[in-house]
PDB file of C-alpha atoms in Angstrom:
ATOM      1  CA  MET G   1       2.368 -12.067 -57.500  1.00 48.00           C
ATOM      2  CA  SER G   2       3.131  -9.241 -60.207  1.00 60.00           C
ATOM      3  CA  SER G   3       0.510  -6.069 -60.965  1.00 85.00           C
ATOM      4  CA  ALA G   4      -0.527  -6.106 -64.221  1.00 93.00           C
ATOM      5  CA  LYS G   5      -1.221  -2.769 -65.941  1.00 96.00           C
ATOM      6  CA  ILE G   6      -3.725  -2.434 -69.023  1.00 97.00           C
ATOM      7  CA  GLU G   7      -3.892   0.141 -71.649  1.00 97.00           C
ATOM      8  CA  CYS G   8      -5.893   0.203 -74.775  1.00 96.00           C
ATOM      9  CA  VAL G   9      -2.932   1.554 -77.149  1.00 96.00           C
ATOM     10  CA  LEU G  10      -4.492   1.537 -80.581  1.00 94.00           C
ATOM     11  CA  ARG G  11      -8.590   2.457 -80.375  1.00 89.00           C
ATOM     12  CA  GLU G  12      -9.787   2.045 -84.034  1.00 84.00           C
ATOM     13  CA  ASN G  13     -11.975  -0.847 -83.664  1.00 83.00           C
ATOM     14  CA  TRP G  14     -11.127  -3.221 -85.483  1.00 89.00           C
ATOM     15  CA  CYS G  15     -13.295  -6.016 -87.134  1.00 92.00           C
ATOM     16  CA  CYS G  16     -11.552  -8.833 -85.543  1.00 94.00           C
ATOM     17  CA  GLY G  17      -8.217  -8.105 -84.652  1.00 95.00           C
ATOM     18  CA  GLU G  18      -5.755 -11.341 -84.919  1.00 95.00           C
ATOM     19  CA  SER G  19      -1.960 -12.460 -85.036  1.00 95.00           C
ATOM     20  CA  PRO G  20      -0.032 -10.039 -83.407  1.00 97.00           C
ATOM     21  CA  VAL G  21       3.713 -10.130 -84.253  1.00 98.00           C
ATOM     22  CA  TRP G  22       6.544  -7.882 -82.855  1.00 98.00           C
ATOM     23  CA  GLU G  23       8.638  -6.742 -84.575  1.00 98.00           C
ATOM     24  CA  GLU G  24      11.374  -5.388 -83.195  1.00 96.00           C
ATOM     25  CA  ALA G  25      13.725  -3.902 -86.140  1.00 95.00           C
ATOM     26  CA  SER G  26      10.718  -0.779 -86.207  1.00 95.00           C
ATOM     27  CA  ASN G  27       9.548  -1.067 -83.426  1.00 97.00           C
ATOM     28  CA  SER G  28       6.044  -2.155 -84.276  1.00 98.00           C
ATOM     29  CA  LEU G  29       3.515  -4.229 -83.845  1.00 98.00           C
ATOM     30  CA  LEU G  30       1.677  -5.897 -86.744  1.00 98.00           C
ATOM     31  CA  PHE G  31      -1.503  -7.551 -86.962  1.00 97.00           C
ATOM     32  CA  VAL G  32      -3.816  -8.398 -88.891  1.00 97.00           C
ATOM     33  CA  ASP G  33      -8.074  -7.762 -89.562  1.00 96.00           C
ATOM     34  CA  ILE G  34      -9.763 -10.824 -90.683  1.00 95.00           C
ATOM     35  CA  PRO G  35     -12.971  -9.332 -92.601  1.00 94.00           C
ATOM     36  CA  ALA G  36     -11.315  -6.510 -93.184  1.00 95.00           C
ATOM     37  CA  LYS G  37      -8.389  -8.017 -95.560  1.00 96.00           C
ATOM     38  CA  LYS G  38      -5.920  -5.354 -94.367  1.00 96.00           C
ATOM     39  CA  VAL G  39      -2.399  -6.389 -92.906  1.00 97.00           C
ATOM     40  CA  CYS G  40      -1.495  -3.165 -90.405  1.00 97.00           C
ATOM     41  CA  ARG G  41       1.352  -1.894 -88.588  1.00 97.00           C
ATOM     42  CA  TRP G  42       1.326   0.102 -85.645  1.00 97.00           C
ATOM     43  CA  ASP G  43       4.342   2.335 -84.790  1.00 97.00           C
ATOM     44  CA  SER G  44       4.990   2.134 -81.027  1.00 96.00           C
ATOM     45  CA  LEU G  45       6.981   5.247 -81.555  1.00 95.00           C
ATOM     46  CA  SER G  46       5.023   7.253 -83.442  1.00 95.00           C
ATOM     47  CA  LYS G  47       1.866   5.775 -83.120  1.00 94.00           C
ATOM     48  CA  GLN G  48       1.081   5.777 -86.214  1.00 95.00           C
ATOM     49  CA  VAL G  49      -0.937   2.824 -88.225  1.00 95.00           C
ATOM     50  CA  GLN G  50      -0.169   1.761 -91.616  1.00 95.00           C
ATOM     51  CA  GLN G  51      -2.181  -0.856 -93.572  1.00 94.00           C
ATOM     52  CA  VAL G  52      -1.928  -3.275 -96.596  1.00 95.00           C
ATOM     53  CA  THR G  53      -5.236  -4.460 -98.117  1.00 95.00           C
ATOM     54  CA  VAL G  54      -5.476  -7.965 -99.729  1.00 95.00           C
ATOM     55  CA  ASP G  55      -7.975  -9.441-101.729  1.00 92.00           C
ATOM     56  CA  ALA G  56      -9.620 -12.074 -99.004  1.00 92.00           C
ATOM     57  CA  PRO G  57      -9.689 -12.087 -95.650  1.00 94.00           C
ATOM     58  CA  VAL G  58      -6.255 -12.374 -94.096  1.00 95.00           C
ATOM     59  CA  SER G  59      -5.846 -14.578 -90.808  1.00 93.00           C
ATOM     60  CA  SER G  60      -2.156 -14.210 -89.978  1.00 95.00           C
ATOM     61  CA  VAL G  61       1.163 -12.327 -90.966  1.00 97.00           C
ATOM     62  CA  ALA G  62       4.718 -13.130 -90.026  1.00 97.00           C
ATOM     63  CA  LEU G  63       7.898 -11.751 -90.291  1.00 97.00           C
ATOM     64  CA  ARG G  64      10.392 -12.799 -92.920  1.00 95.00           C
ATOM     65  CA  GLN G  65      14.123 -13.232 -92.842  1.00 94.00           C
ATOM     66  CA  SER G  66      15.044 -12.079 -96.074  1.00 92.00           C
ATOM     67  CA  GLY G  67      12.817  -8.642 -95.175  1.00 91.00           C
ATOM     68  CA  GLY G  68       9.067  -7.868 -95.863  1.00 92.00           C
ATOM     69  CA  TYR G  69       6.587  -9.810 -94.348  1.00 96.00           C
ATOM     70  CA  VAL G  70       4.419 -13.223 -95.395  1.00 95.00           C
ATOM     71  CA  ALA G  71       0.666 -13.718 -94.731  1.00 96.00           C
ATOM     72  CA  THR G  72      -2.239 -16.303 -95.005  1.00 93.00           C
ATOM     73  CA  VAL G  73      -4.574 -14.546 -97.508  1.00 94.00           C
ATOM     74  CA  GLY G  74      -7.600 -16.818 -98.083  1.00 91.00           C
ATOM     75  CA  THR G  75      -6.582 -19.986 -98.790  1.00 88.00           C
ATOM     76  CA  LYS G  76      -2.957 -18.945 -99.959  1.00 90.00           C
ATOM     77  CA  PHE G  77       0.537 -17.972 -98.349  1.00 92.00           C
ATOM     78  CA  CYS G  78       1.840 -14.440 -99.514  1.00 94.00           C
ATOM     79  CA  ALA G  79       4.428 -12.474 -99.902  1.00 95.00           C
ATOM     80  CA  LEU G  80       3.886  -8.729 -98.803  1.00 95.00           C
ATOM     81  CA  ASN G  81       6.323  -6.208 -99.799  1.00 90.00           C
ATOM     82  CA  TRP G  82       5.321  -2.565 -97.479  1.00 91.00           C
ATOM     83  CA  GLU G  83       6.665  -0.185 -99.919  1.00 89.00           C
ATOM     84  CA  ASP G  84       4.796  -0.927-102.842  1.00 89.00           C
ATOM     85  CA  GLN G  85       1.693  -2.535-100.860  1.00 89.00           C
ATOM     86  CA  SER G  86       1.987  -5.406-103.141  1.00 90.00           C
ATOM     87  CA  ALA G  87       1.311  -9.275-101.814  1.00 92.00           C
ATOM     88  CA  VAL G  88       2.807 -12.257-104.092  1.00 93.00           C
ATOM     89  CA  VAL G  89       1.484 -15.598-104.084  1.00 93.00           C
ATOM     90  CA  LEU G  90       3.890 -18.069-102.619  1.00 92.00           C
ATOM     91  CA  ALA G  91       1.295 -21.103-102.681  1.00 90.00           C
ATOM     92  CA  THR G  92      -2.056 -22.400-102.826  1.00 88.00           C
ATOM     93  CA  VAL G  93      -4.025 -24.880-101.066  1.00 84.00           C
ATOM     94  CA  ASP G  94      -7.787 -26.403-101.326  1.00 73.00           C
ATOM     95  CA  LYS G  95      -8.489 -24.435-105.002  1.00 70.00           C
ATOM     96  CA  ASP G  96     -11.558 -26.227-105.073  1.00 67.00           C
ATOM     97  CA  LYS G  97     -13.105 -25.384-101.424  1.00 67.00           C
ATOM     98  CA  LYS G  98     -13.989 -21.373-102.748  1.00 69.00           C
ATOM     99  CA  ASN G  99     -15.469 -20.817 -99.285  1.00 70.00           C
ATOM    100  CA  ASN G 100     -12.593 -22.155 -97.264  1.00 74.00           C
ATOM    101  CA  ARG G 101      -9.693 -20.005 -95.917  1.00 83.00           C
ATOM    102  CA  PHE G 102      -7.776 -19.944 -93.947  1.00 80.00           C
ATOM    103  CA  ASN G 103      -7.785 -19.517 -89.888  1.00 81.00           C
ATOM    104  CA  ASP G 104      -4.585 -18.924 -88.299  1.00 84.00           C
ATOM    105  CA  GLY G 105      -0.866 -19.378 -89.314  1.00 88.00           C
ATOM    106  CA  LYS G 106       2.312 -19.270 -86.838  1.00 91.00           C
ATOM    107  CA  VAL G 107       6.112 -20.136 -87.882  1.00 93.00           C
ATOM    108  CA  ASP G 108       8.081 -22.389 -85.213  1.00 92.00           C
ATOM    109  CA  PRO G 109      11.602 -22.213 -84.507  1.00 94.00           C
ATOM    110  CA  ALA G 110      12.823 -24.024 -87.981  1.00 94.00           C
ATOM    111  CA  GLY G 111      11.450 -21.132 -89.824  1.00 94.00           C
ATOM    112  CA  ARG G 112       8.129 -22.934 -91.670  1.00 92.00           C
ATOM    113  CA  TYR G 113       5.128 -20.941 -91.500  1.00 91.00           C
ATOM    114  CA  PHE G 114       2.196 -23.624 -90.339  1.00 88.00           C
ATOM    115  CA  ALA G 115      -1.365 -22.416 -91.376  1.00 86.00           C
ATOM    116  CA  ALA G 116      -4.549 -24.309 -90.030  1.00 81.00           C
ATOM    117  CA  ASN G 117      -7.979 -23.952 -91.992  1.00 76.00           C
ATOM    118  CA  ARG G 118     -11.384 -22.902 -90.381  1.00 58.00           C
ATOM    119  CA  ARG G 119     -12.046 -25.480 -87.698  1.00 51.00           C
ATOM    120  CA  SER G 120     -14.465 -26.789 -84.994  1.00 31.00           C
ATOM    121  CA  VAL G 121     -14.222 -25.143 -81.775  1.00 31.00           C
ATOM    122  CA  TYR G 122     -15.232 -26.613 -78.179  1.00 27.00           C
ATOM    123  CA  LYS G 123     -16.423 -24.232 -75.126  1.00 30.00           C
ATOM    124  CA  LEU G 124     -13.958 -24.451 -72.736  1.00 33.00           C
ATOM    125  CA  GLU G 125     -15.012 -23.783 -68.913  1.00 39.00           C
ATOM    126  CA  LYS G 126     -18.683 -22.692 -67.817  1.00 43.00           C
ATOM    127  CA  GLU G 127     -18.311 -18.705 -68.733  1.00 48.00           C
ATOM    128  CA  GLU G 128     -18.029 -20.157 -72.318  1.00 50.00           C
ATOM    129  CA  GLN G 129     -14.492 -18.867 -73.229  1.00 65.00           C
ATOM    130  CA  ILE G 130     -12.904 -20.142 -76.052  1.00 78.00           C
ATOM    131  CA  PRO G 131      -9.065 -20.392 -76.572  1.00 74.00           C
ATOM    132  CA  ASP G 132      -7.813 -18.763 -79.224  1.00 88.00           C
ATOM    133  CA  GLY G 133      -4.570 -17.389 -80.393  1.00 91.00           C
ATOM    134  CA  MET G 134      -1.585 -18.109 -77.618  1.00 93.00           C
ATOM    135  CA  CYS G 135       2.228 -17.501 -77.500  1.00 96.00           C
ATOM    136  CA  ILE G 136       4.903 -18.703 -75.095  1.00 96.00           C
ATOM    137  CA  ASP G 137       7.532 -16.345 -72.474  1.00 98.00           C
ATOM    138  CA  VAL G 138      10.950 -17.549 -71.458  1.00 98.00           C
ATOM    139  CA  GLU G 139      10.244 -19.926 -68.843  1.00 97.00           C
ATOM    140  CA  GLY G 140       7.982 -22.436 -70.915  1.00 97.00           C
ATOM    141  CA  LYS G 141       4.518 -21.229 -70.170  1.00 97.00           C
ATOM    142  CA  LEU G 142       1.901 -20.947 -72.427  1.00 96.00           C
ATOM    143  CA  TRP G 143      -0.140 -17.775 -72.698  1.00 97.00           C
ATOM    144  CA  VAL G 144      -3.874 -18.093 -73.706  1.00 96.00           C
ATOM    145  CA  ALA G 145      -6.162 -15.318 -75.272  1.00 96.00           C
ATOM    146  CA  CYS G 146      -9.827 -16.809 -74.191  1.00 95.00           C
ATOM    147  CA  TYR G 147     -12.367 -15.445 -77.061  1.00 94.00           C
ATOM    148  CA  ASN G 148     -15.834 -14.947 -74.820  1.00 93.00           C
ATOM    149  CA  GLY G 149     -14.074 -15.115 -72.055  1.00 94.00           C
ATOM    150  CA  GLY G 150     -12.130 -11.220 -71.454  1.00 95.00           C
ATOM    151  CA  ARG G 151      -9.328 -12.588 -70.151  1.00 96.00           C
ATOM    152  CA  VAL G 152      -5.871 -14.131 -71.155  1.00 97.00           C
ATOM    153  CA  ILE G 153      -4.643 -16.761 -68.881  1.00 96.00           C
ATOM    154  CA  ARG G 154      -1.448 -18.383 -67.935  1.00 97.00           C
ATOM    155  CA  LEU G 155      -0.679 -22.070 -68.517  1.00 96.00           C
ATOM    156  CA  ASP G 156       1.911 -24.571 -67.164  1.00 95.00           C
ATOM    157  CA  PRO G 157       1.580 -26.966 -70.550  1.00 93.00           C
ATOM    158  CA  GLU G 158       2.874 -30.028 -68.174  1.00 94.00           C
ATOM    159  CA  THR G 159       0.051 -30.037 -65.657  1.00 93.00           C
ATOM    160  CA  GLY G 160      -2.488 -27.956 -67.129  1.00 91.00           C
ATOM    161  CA  LYS G 161      -2.731 -25.785 -64.411  1.00 94.00           C
ATOM    162  CA  ARG G 162      -3.544 -22.110 -64.279  1.00 95.00           C
ATOM    163  CA  LEU G 163      -1.136 -19.571 -63.099  1.00 96.00           C
ATOM    164  CA  GLN G 164      -2.189 -16.331 -63.616  1.00 95.00           C
ATOM    165  CA  THR G 165      -5.159 -14.327 -65.421  1.00 96.00           C
ATOM    166  CA  VAL G 166      -5.043 -10.934 -66.480  1.00 97.00           C
ATOM    167  CA  LYS G 167      -9.244  -9.762 -67.286  1.00 96.00           C
ATOM    168  CA  LEU G 168      -9.341  -6.831 -70.040  1.00 97.00           C
ATOM    169  CA  PRO G 169     -12.220  -4.842 -70.958  1.00 96.00           C
ATOM    170  CA  VAL G 170     -13.588  -6.340 -73.499  1.00 96.00           C
ATOM    171  CA  VAL G 171     -15.272 -10.142 -73.991  1.00 95.00           C
ATOM    172  CA  LYS G 172     -13.732 -10.803 -77.744  1.00 96.00           C
ATOM    173  CA  ILE G 173      -9.870 -11.401 -76.956  1.00 96.00           C
ATOM    174  CA  THR G 174      -8.483 -12.986 -80.050  1.00 96.00           C
ATOM    175  CA  SER G 175      -4.762 -13.145 -79.634  1.00 96.00           C
ATOM    176  CA  CYS G 176      -1.687 -12.431 -77.696  1.00 97.00           C
ATOM    177  CA  CYS G 177       2.276 -11.926 -78.092  1.00 98.00           C
ATOM    178  CA  PHE G 178       5.003 -10.321 -76.346  1.00 98.00           C
ATOM    179  CA  GLY G 179       7.025  -7.047 -77.761  1.00 98.00           C
ATOM    180  CA  GLY G 180       8.920  -4.380 -76.385  1.00 96.00           C
ATOM    181  CA  LYS G 181      12.168  -3.504 -75.818  1.00 88.00           C
ATOM    182  CA  ASP G 182      12.942  -6.346 -73.868  1.00 95.00           C
ATOM    183  CA  TYR G 183       9.368  -8.394 -74.648  1.00 98.00           C
ATOM    184  CA  SER G 184       8.283  -7.572 -71.236  1.00 97.00           C
ATOM    185  CA  GLU G 185       5.215  -6.145 -72.797  1.00 98.00           C
ATOM    186  CA  MET G 186       2.211  -8.300 -73.927  1.00 98.00           C
ATOM    187  CA  TYR G 187      -0.483  -7.057 -76.636  1.00 98.00           C
ATOM    188  CA  VAL G 188      -3.165  -8.340 -76.722  1.00 98.00           C
ATOM    189  CA  THR G 189      -5.790  -8.149 -80.040  1.00 97.00           C
ATOM    190  CA  SER G 190      -9.913  -8.137 -79.707  1.00 97.00           C
ATOM    191  CA  ALA G 191     -12.967  -8.348 -82.088  1.00 96.00           C
ATOM    192  CA  ARG G 192     -16.213  -6.491 -82.179  1.00 94.00           C
ATOM    193  CA  ASP G 193     -17.620  -8.726 -85.222  1.00 92.00           C
ATOM    194  CA  GLY G 194     -21.178  -9.680 -84.178  1.00 90.00           C
ATOM    195  CA  MET G 195     -21.597  -7.467 -81.174  1.00 92.00           C
ATOM    196  CA  ASP G 196     -24.741  -5.908 -81.154  1.00 93.00           C
ATOM    197  CA  PRO G 197     -25.093  -1.783 -80.687  1.00 93.00           C
ATOM    198  CA  GLU G 198     -25.858  -2.477 -76.314  1.00 94.00           C
ATOM    199  CA  GLY G 199     -22.756  -4.703 -76.679  1.00 91.00           C
ATOM    200  CA  LEU G 200     -20.888  -2.338 -78.112  1.00 92.00           C
ATOM    201  CA  LEU G 201     -21.856   0.841 -75.834  1.00 93.00           C
ATOM    202  CA  GLN G 202     -20.970  -1.120 -72.616  1.00 95.00           C
ATOM    203  CA  GLN G 203     -17.527  -1.727 -74.578  1.00 95.00           C
ATOM    204  CA  PRO G 204     -16.307   1.415 -76.450  1.00 94.00           C
ATOM    205  CA  GLU G 205     -12.924  -0.419 -76.689  1.00 95.00           C
ATOM    206  CA  ALA G 206     -14.017  -3.723 -78.374  1.00 95.00           C
ATOM    207  CA  GLY G 207     -11.745  -4.203 -81.282  1.00 95.00           C
ATOM    208  CA  GLY G 208      -8.925  -2.317 -79.780  1.00 96.00           C
ATOM    209  CA  ILE G 209      -5.347  -3.473 -79.246  1.00 97.00           C
ATOM    210  CA  PHE G 210      -4.514  -3.591 -75.672  1.00 98.00           C
ATOM    211  CA  LYS G 211      -0.814  -3.813 -74.541  1.00 98.00           C
ATOM    212  CA  ILE G 212       0.033  -5.197 -70.710  1.00 98.00           C
ATOM    213  CA  THR G 213       2.848  -4.428 -68.374  1.00 97.00           C
ATOM    214  CA  GLY G 214       3.770  -5.879 -65.173  1.00 96.00           C
ATOM    215  CA  LEU G 215       3.150  -9.590 -65.990  1.00 96.00           C
ATOM    216  CA  GLY G 216       6.796 -10.539 -64.188  1.00 94.00           C
ATOM    217  CA  VAL G 217       7.524 -12.336 -67.092  1.00 96.00           C
ATOM    218  CA  LYS G 218       9.191 -11.727 -70.485  1.00 97.00           C
ATOM    219  CA  GLY G 219       8.173 -13.065 -74.110  1.00 98.00           C
ATOM    220  CA  ILE G 220      10.179 -14.757 -76.645  1.00 96.00           C
ATOM    221  CA  PRO G 221      11.030 -12.921 -80.228  1.00 96.00           C
ATOM    222  CA  PRO G 222       8.950 -14.400 -82.798  1.00 97.00           C
ATOM    223  CA  TYR G 223      10.417 -16.557 -85.344  1.00 96.00           C
ATOM    224  CA  PRO G 224      11.165 -15.661 -88.954  1.00 96.00           C
ATOM    225  CA  TYR G 225       9.768 -17.415 -91.637  1.00 95.00           C
ATOM    226  CA  ALA G 226      12.894 -18.873 -93.663  1.00 94.00           C
ATOM    227  CA  GLY G 227      11.539 -19.079 -97.543  1.00 83.00           C
TER     228      GLY G 227
END
């Protein structure tokens, strides 16, 4: 079994980091901070973070084949132009439901951008950890971030068997993706929303972005939106 190494690479304490996506062309990690209405890009070489602020909670971001990015903002699909920090609405759903918003989004192998509205969640196991964001490795196995579980687990999607567990120093793990030069690194987002002062003292890296190396398996590049 491989020996995983965990490093907090970004300690800016995001309220609710989500939707990590690796951009190979810029050696950068894209992610969002949902309640802060920010799309962020962390340059792994310079260690600098750039941000674009939008007009509603932003739940996911994805690469776009024609250049730039796309994001789910409120109940809108938007195109993001990083150079002029603009967001152009591509489509809107649920216009009659003012308090609704997208909860997550992902691009499939065909280049289609899927997004889901906010939904009920169910408890998983007795630790009350909730399955959240996930990704797939080159062997077809599923990696799942466990919200309130403080871990990322590797599952066999055919048998449901747990193959590997990586514990992190924070409880509210939200999502994960593979990245780095050869997609051998895993990046994990976390949240600090709703934590009391005592909890934040115990988990000072809550809301940080983590890098995991030494997993012994590589991931696949993210699919870009074809539109």
